[in-house]
PDB file of C-alpha atoms in Angstrom:
ATOM      1  CA  MET A  11     118.669 101.285 100.555  1.00 36.00           C
ATOM      2  CA  ASN A  12     115.803 100.228 102.827  1.00 49.00           C
ATOM      3  CA  GLU A  13     116.237 100.799 106.536  1.00 53.00           C
ATOM      4  CA  LEU A  14     116.076  97.708 108.661  1.00 48.00           C
ATOM      5  CA  ILE A  15     113.008  97.732 110.857  1.00 53.00           C
ATOM      6  CA  GLU A  16     112.395  95.780 114.005  1.00 56.00           C
ATOM      7  CA  VAL A  17     109.947  93.037 113.080  1.00 68.00           C
ATOM      8  CA  ILE A  18     107.109  92.944 115.561  1.00 82.00           C
ATOM      9  CA  ALA A  19     104.582  90.165 115.004  1.00 84.00           C
ATOM     10  CA  MET A  20     102.545  90.688 118.214  1.00 93.00           C
ATOM     11  CA  ILE A  21     101.214  93.793 119.935  1.00 95.00           C
ATOM     12  CA  GLU A  22      99.280  93.700 123.189  1.00 96.00           C
ATOM     13  CA  THR A  23      96.720  96.264 124.330  1.00 97.00           C
ATOM     14  CA  GLU A  24      94.453  96.297 127.372  1.00 97.00           C
ATOM     15  CA  ARG A  25      91.864  93.959 125.820  1.00 98.00           C
ATOM     16  CA  LEU A  26      93.497  92.704 122.633  1.00 98.00           C
ATOM     17  CA  PHE A  27      96.326  90.787 121.081  1.00 96.00           C
ATOM     18  CA  LEU A  28      97.286  91.966 117.589  1.00 97.00           C
ATOM     19  CA  ARG A  29      99.225  89.276 115.780  1.00 96.00           C
ATOM     20  CA  LYS A  30     100.490  88.278 112.373  1.00 95.00           C
ATOM     21  CA  PRO A  31      97.761  86.555 110.312  1.00 96.00           C
ATOM     22  CA  GLN A  32      97.682  82.764 110.358  1.00 94.00           C
ATOM     23  CA  SER A  33      96.065  80.274 108.010  1.00 92.00           C
ATOM     24  CA  ASP A  34      93.390  79.513 110.656  1.00 94.00           C
ATOM     25  CA  ASP A  35      92.156  83.117 110.356  1.00 96.00           C
ATOM     26  CA  LEU A  36      91.119  82.673 106.722  1.00 96.00           C
ATOM     27  CA  ALA A  37      87.661  81.321 107.636  1.00 96.00           C
ATOM     28  CA  GLY A  38      86.791  84.397 109.742  1.00 96.00           C
ATOM     29  CA  TRP A  39      88.114  86.725 107.060  1.00 97.00           C
ATOM     30  CA  THR A  40      86.152  84.892 104.330  1.00 97.00           C
ATOM     31  CA  THR A  41      82.895  85.028 106.309  1.00 96.00           C
ATOM     32  CA  PHE A  42      83.381  88.784 106.675  1.00 97.00           C
ATOM     33  CA  PHE A  43      84.603  89.415 103.125  1.00 97.00           C
ATOM     34  CA  THR A  44      81.692  87.558 101.500  1.00 97.00           C
ATOM     35  CA  SER A  45      79.122  89.544 103.484  1.00 95.00           C
ATOM     36  CA  GLU A  46      77.518  92.920 102.872  1.00 94.00           C
ATOM     37  CA  ARG A  47      79.688  94.250 105.725  1.00 93.00           C
ATOM     38  CA  ALA A  48      82.710  94.136 103.385  1.00 95.00           C
ATOM     39  CA  ARG A  49      81.247  96.355 100.672  1.00 95.00           C
ATOM     40  CA  PHE A  50      83.688  99.172 101.494  1.00 93.00           C
ATOM     41  CA  VAL A  51      86.742  96.912 101.088  1.00 92.00           C
ATOM     42  CA  GLY A  52      85.762  95.266  97.795  1.00 92.00           C
ATOM     43  CA  GLY A  53      83.910  92.308  99.264  1.00 94.00           C
ATOM     44  CA  GLY A  54      80.383  91.034  98.983  1.00 94.00           C
ATOM     45  CA  LYS A  55      78.237  88.019  98.293  1.00 95.00           C
ATOM     46  CA  GLY A  56      79.835  85.370  96.105  1.00 93.00           C
ATOM     47  CA  LYS A  57      83.385  86.719  96.388  1.00 96.00           C
ATOM     48  CA  THR A  58      84.919  83.678  98.102  1.00 95.00           C
ATOM     49  CA  ASP A  59      87.777  83.360  95.604  1.00 95.00           C
ATOM     50  CA  LEU A  60      88.587  87.066  95.950  1.00 96.00           C
ATOM     51  CA  ALA A  61      88.531  86.723  99.748  1.00 97.00           C
ATOM     52  CA  TRP A  62      91.256  84.095  99.488  1.00 97.00           C
ATOM     53  CA  ARG A  63      93.322  86.283  97.147  1.00 96.00           C
ATOM     54  CA  VAL A  64      93.054  89.354  99.377  1.00 95.00           C
ATOM     55  CA  TYR A  65      94.059  87.307 102.405  1.00 96.00           C
ATOM     56  CA  ALA A  66      97.047  85.978 100.446  1.00 96.00           C
ATOM     57  CA  VAL A  67      97.968  89.609  99.703  1.00 95.00           C
ATOM     58  CA  PHE A  68      97.941  90.337 103.469  1.00 95.00           C
ATOM     59  CA  LEU A  69     100.396  87.481 103.982  1.00 95.00           C
ATOM     60  CA  GLY A  70     102.470  88.676 101.037  1.00 94.00           C
ATOM     61  CA  HIS A  71     102.573  92.177 102.529  1.00 94.00           C
ATOM     62  CA  TRP A  72     104.192  90.660 105.621  1.00 94.00           C
ATOM     63  CA  ALA A  73     106.689  88.771 103.453  1.00 91.00           C
ATOM     64  CA  LEU A  74     107.648  91.847 101.431  1.00 92.00           C
ATOM     65  CA  HIS A  75     107.564  94.545 104.132  1.00 90.00           C
ATOM     66  CA  GLN A  76     108.155  92.550 107.342  1.00 89.00           C
ATOM     67  CA  THR A  77     104.865  93.995 108.565  1.00 92.00           C
ATOM     68  CA  GLY A  78     101.272  94.248 107.460  1.00 94.00           C
ATOM     69  CA  PRO A  79      97.726  94.037 108.752  1.00 97.00           C
ATOM     70  CA  PHE A  80      97.519  92.295 112.120  1.00 97.00           C
ATOM     71  CA  VAL A  81      94.663  90.010 113.128  1.00 97.00           C
ATOM     72  CA  ILE A  82      92.773  91.467 116.078  1.00 98.00           C
ATOM     73  CA  CYS A  83      92.145  88.880 118.835  1.00 98.00           C
ATOM     74  CA  ARG A  84      90.192  89.361 122.029  1.00 97.00           C
ATOM     75  CA  LYS A  85      92.224  88.497 125.125  1.00 96.00           C
ATOM     76  CA  ASP A  86      89.180  87.178 126.978  1.00 95.00           C
ATOM     77  CA  SER A  87      88.373  84.507 124.377  1.00 93.00           C
ATOM     78  CA  GLN A  88      91.373  84.392 121.998  1.00 92.00           C
ATOM     79  CA  LYS A  89      88.778  84.858 119.232  1.00 95.00           C
ATOM     80  CA  ALA A  90      89.953  86.567 116.024  1.00 97.00           C
ATOM     81  CA  ILE A  91      87.542  89.447 115.444  1.00 98.00           C
ATOM     82  CA  GLY A  92      89.099  91.577 112.714  1.00 98.00           C
ATOM     83  CA  ILE A  93      92.156  92.818 110.951  1.00 97.00           C
ATOM     84  CA  ALA A  94      93.980  96.147 111.208  1.00 97.00           C
ATOM     85  CA  GLY A  95      97.354  97.611 110.575  1.00 96.00           C
ATOM     86  CA  PRO A  96     100.039  98.891 108.260  1.00 96.00           C
ATOM     87  CA  TRP A  97      99.078  98.676 104.600  1.00 94.00           C
ATOM     88  CA  TYR A  98     101.182  99.981 101.737  1.00 93.00           C
ATOM     89  CA  PRO A  99     100.353  98.304  98.425  1.00 89.00           C
ATOM     90  CA  ASN A 100     102.574  98.999  95.443  1.00 89.00           C
ATOM     91  CA  GLY A 101     101.631 102.278  93.768  1.00 89.00           C
ATOM     92  CA  TRP A 102      99.695 103.787  96.662  1.00 92.00           C
ATOM     93  CA  PRO A 103     100.554 107.429  97.362  1.00 95.00           C
ATOM     94  CA  GLU A 104     100.848 107.041 101.156  1.00 96.00           C
ATOM     95  CA  LYS A 105     101.180 104.470 103.891  1.00 96.00           C
ATOM     96  CA  GLU A 106      97.850 103.473 105.384  1.00 97.00           C
ATOM     97  CA  LEU A 107      96.482 102.110 108.620  1.00 98.00           C
ATOM     98  CA  THR A 108      93.510  99.965 107.717  1.00 96.00           C
ATOM     99  CA  TRP A 109      90.898  98.134 109.811  1.00 97.00           C
ATOM    100  CA  SER A 110      87.875  95.858 109.617  1.00 97.00           C
ATOM    101  CA  ILE A 111      85.865  94.273 112.421  1.00 97.00           C
ATOM    102  CA  TRP A 112      84.422  91.052 111.060  1.00 97.00           C
ATOM    103  CA  SER A 113      81.137  90.678 112.973  1.00 95.00           C
ATOM    104  CA  THR A 114      78.424  92.981 114.277  1.00 93.00           C
ATOM    105  CA  GLU A 115      78.706  91.196 117.642  1.00 94.00           C
ATOM    106  CA  ASP A 116      82.185  92.708 118.091  1.00 95.00           C
ATOM    107  CA  GLU A 117      81.311  96.188 116.811  1.00 93.00           C
ATOM    108  CA  GLY A 118      80.614  99.153 119.033  1.00 93.00           C
ATOM    109  CA  GLN A 119      82.898  98.018 121.847  1.00 96.00           C
ATOM    110  CA  GLY A 120      85.925 100.134 120.947  1.00 97.00           C
ATOM    111  CA  PHE A 121      88.044  97.229 119.701  1.00 98.00           C
ATOM    112  CA  ALA A 122      88.906  98.886 116.372  1.00 97.00           C
ATOM    113  CA  ALA A 123      89.808 102.171 118.085  1.00 97.00           C
ATOM    114  CA  GLU A 124      92.011 100.349 120.600  1.00 98.00           C
ATOM    115  CA  ALA A 125      93.754  98.375 117.850  1.00 98.00           C
ATOM    116  CA  VAL A 126      94.282 101.292 115.454  1.00 97.00           C
ATOM    117  CA  THR A 127      95.566 103.575 118.214  1.00 97.00           C
ATOM    118  CA  ALA A 128      98.180 100.963 119.190  1.00 96.00           C
ATOM    119  CA  LEU A 129      99.053 100.435 115.534  1.00 96.00           C
ATOM    120  CA  GLY A 130      99.539 104.173 115.013  1.00 95.00           C
ATOM    121  CA  THR A 131     102.125 104.131 117.786  1.00 94.00           C
ATOM    122  CA  HIS A 132     103.700 101.037 116.219  1.00 93.00           C
ATOM    123  CA  ALA A 133     103.899 102.720 112.788  1.00 94.00           C
ATOM    124  CA  CYS A 134     105.626 105.813 114.204  1.00 93.00           C
ATOM    125  CA  LYS A 135     107.924 104.148 116.709  1.00 91.00           C
ATOM    126  CA  PHE A 136     108.985 100.914 115.012  1.00 90.00           C
ATOM    127  CA  LEU A 137     108.231 101.386 111.324  1.00 92.00           C
ATOM    128  CA  LYS A 138     109.492 104.992 111.399  1.00 92.00           C
ATOM    129  CA  TRP A 139     106.527 106.279 109.405  1.00 94.00           C
ATOM    130  CA  SER A 140     106.402 110.072 109.373  1.00 95.00           C
ATOM    131  CA  ARG A 141     102.745 110.038 108.343  1.00 95.00           C
ATOM    132  CA  ALA A 142      99.943 107.480 108.277  1.00 96.00           C
ATOM    133  CA  VAL A 143      96.590 107.888 106.577  1.00 98.00           C
ATOM    134  CA  SER A 144      93.401 105.908 106.255  1.00 97.00           C
ATOM    135  CA  TYR A 145      91.547 105.834 102.953  1.00 97.00           C
ATOM    136  CA  ILE A 146      87.812 105.768 103.670  1.00 97.00           C
ATOM    137  CA  ASP A 147      84.815 105.527 101.354  1.00 95.00           C
ATOM    138  CA  PRO A 148      82.635 108.636 101.850  1.00 96.00           C
ATOM    139  CA  ASP A 149      79.627 106.384 102.556  1.00 95.00           C
ATOM    140  CA  ASN A 150      81.440 104.458 105.309  1.00 96.00           C
ATOM    141  CA  THR A 151      80.123 106.543 108.177  1.00 96.00           C
ATOM    142  CA  ALA A 152      81.228 104.055 110.854  1.00 95.00           C
ATOM    143  CA  SER A 153      84.880 104.273 109.768  1.00 96.00           C
ATOM    144  CA  ILE A 154      84.689 108.061 109.431  1.00 98.00           C
ATOM    145  CA  ARG A 155      83.364 108.303 113.005  1.00 97.00           C
ATOM    146  CA  LEU A 156      86.129 105.998 114.241  1.00 97.00           C
ATOM    147  CA  ALA A 157      88.844 107.975 112.438  1.00 98.00           C
ATOM    148  CA  GLU A 158      87.595 111.231 113.942  1.00 98.00           C
ATOM    149  CA  ARG A 159      87.193 109.676 117.416  1.00 96.00           C
ATOM    150  CA  ILE A 160      90.863 108.627 117.497  1.00 96.00           C
ATOM    151  CA  GLY A 161      92.036 112.077 116.358  1.00 97.00           C
ATOM    152  CA  CYS A 162      92.423 111.676 112.608  1.00 97.00           C
ATOM    153  CA  VAL A 163      91.957 114.781 110.484  1.00 98.00           C
ATOM    154  CA  LEU A 164      90.532 114.924 106.960  1.00 98.00           C
ATOM    155  CA  ASP A 165      93.062 116.044 104.322  1.00 97.00           C
ATOM    156  CA  ALA A 166      90.988 117.017 101.283  1.00 95.00           C
ATOM    157  CA  SER A 167      94.098 117.790  99.227  1.00 95.00           C
ATOM    158  CA  ALA A 168      95.845 114.425  99.756  1.00 95.00           C
ATOM    159  CA  PRO A 169      96.200 112.062  96.791  1.00 94.00           C
ATOM    160  CA  THR A 170      94.134 108.866  96.747  1.00 94.00           C
ATOM    161  CA  PRO A 171      95.112 105.412  95.487  1.00 92.00           C
ATOM    162  CA  ASP A 172      92.549 105.260  92.682  1.00 84.00           C
ATOM    163  CA  ASP A 173      89.812 107.180  90.920  1.00 76.00           C
ATOM    164  CA  ASP A 174      87.077 106.108  93.339  1.00 79.00           C
ATOM    165  CA  PRO A 175      85.772 108.800  95.653  1.00 87.00           C
ATOM    166  CA  THR A 176      87.914 108.388  98.756  1.00 95.00           C
ATOM    167  CA  LEU A 177      88.446 110.467 101.874  1.00 97.00           C
ATOM    168  CA  VAL A 178      91.962 110.679 103.276  1.00 97.00           C
ATOM    169  CA  TYR A 179      92.210 110.875 107.062  1.00 98.00           C
ATOM    170  CA  VAL A 180      95.620 111.646 108.572  1.00 97.00           C
ATOM    171  CA  HIS A 181      96.443 109.915 111.848  1.00 96.00           C
ATOM    172  CA  PRO A 182      97.845 111.872 114.769  1.00 93.00           C
ATOM    173  CA  LYS A 183     101.591 111.547 115.252  1.00 84.00           C
ATOM    174  CA  GLU A 184     102.884 109.600 118.217  1.00 66.00           C
TER     175      GLU A 184
END
């Protein structure tokens, strides 16, 4: 029997609000997902229909698990700038914390690190996860640097969700 978890649809950090995705966020997600920036998450030019499907999966994750990736919003402007959070698709070996910042204008300011750190606490405290990982493409140097900066450790022996080359970074425990 599944344990009941406390549903939290909003998390606040020093500079961010992390909230449940809304239909208005689809445009920002689609712009990101159909750009070269999304190559490490299955996106790219011409993938508008897939962007919609992936976003629908995010919403479905919330419906099935009472949690899922949160949209990252800047407090100073209320602008949605990315998505990050608990991610556990059917068949995956471990529970993941995922992240994407949608625009280069919002990169390099520590927003992803701030969001993922808060979400790691959320996963331990409220979701009762004993372990969280992030699956990272070996060529995604920006995400590798972020994972290491927030204290994640590479686990070369951990299983991966598919046959693609993937690095598994384990998040620090709360």
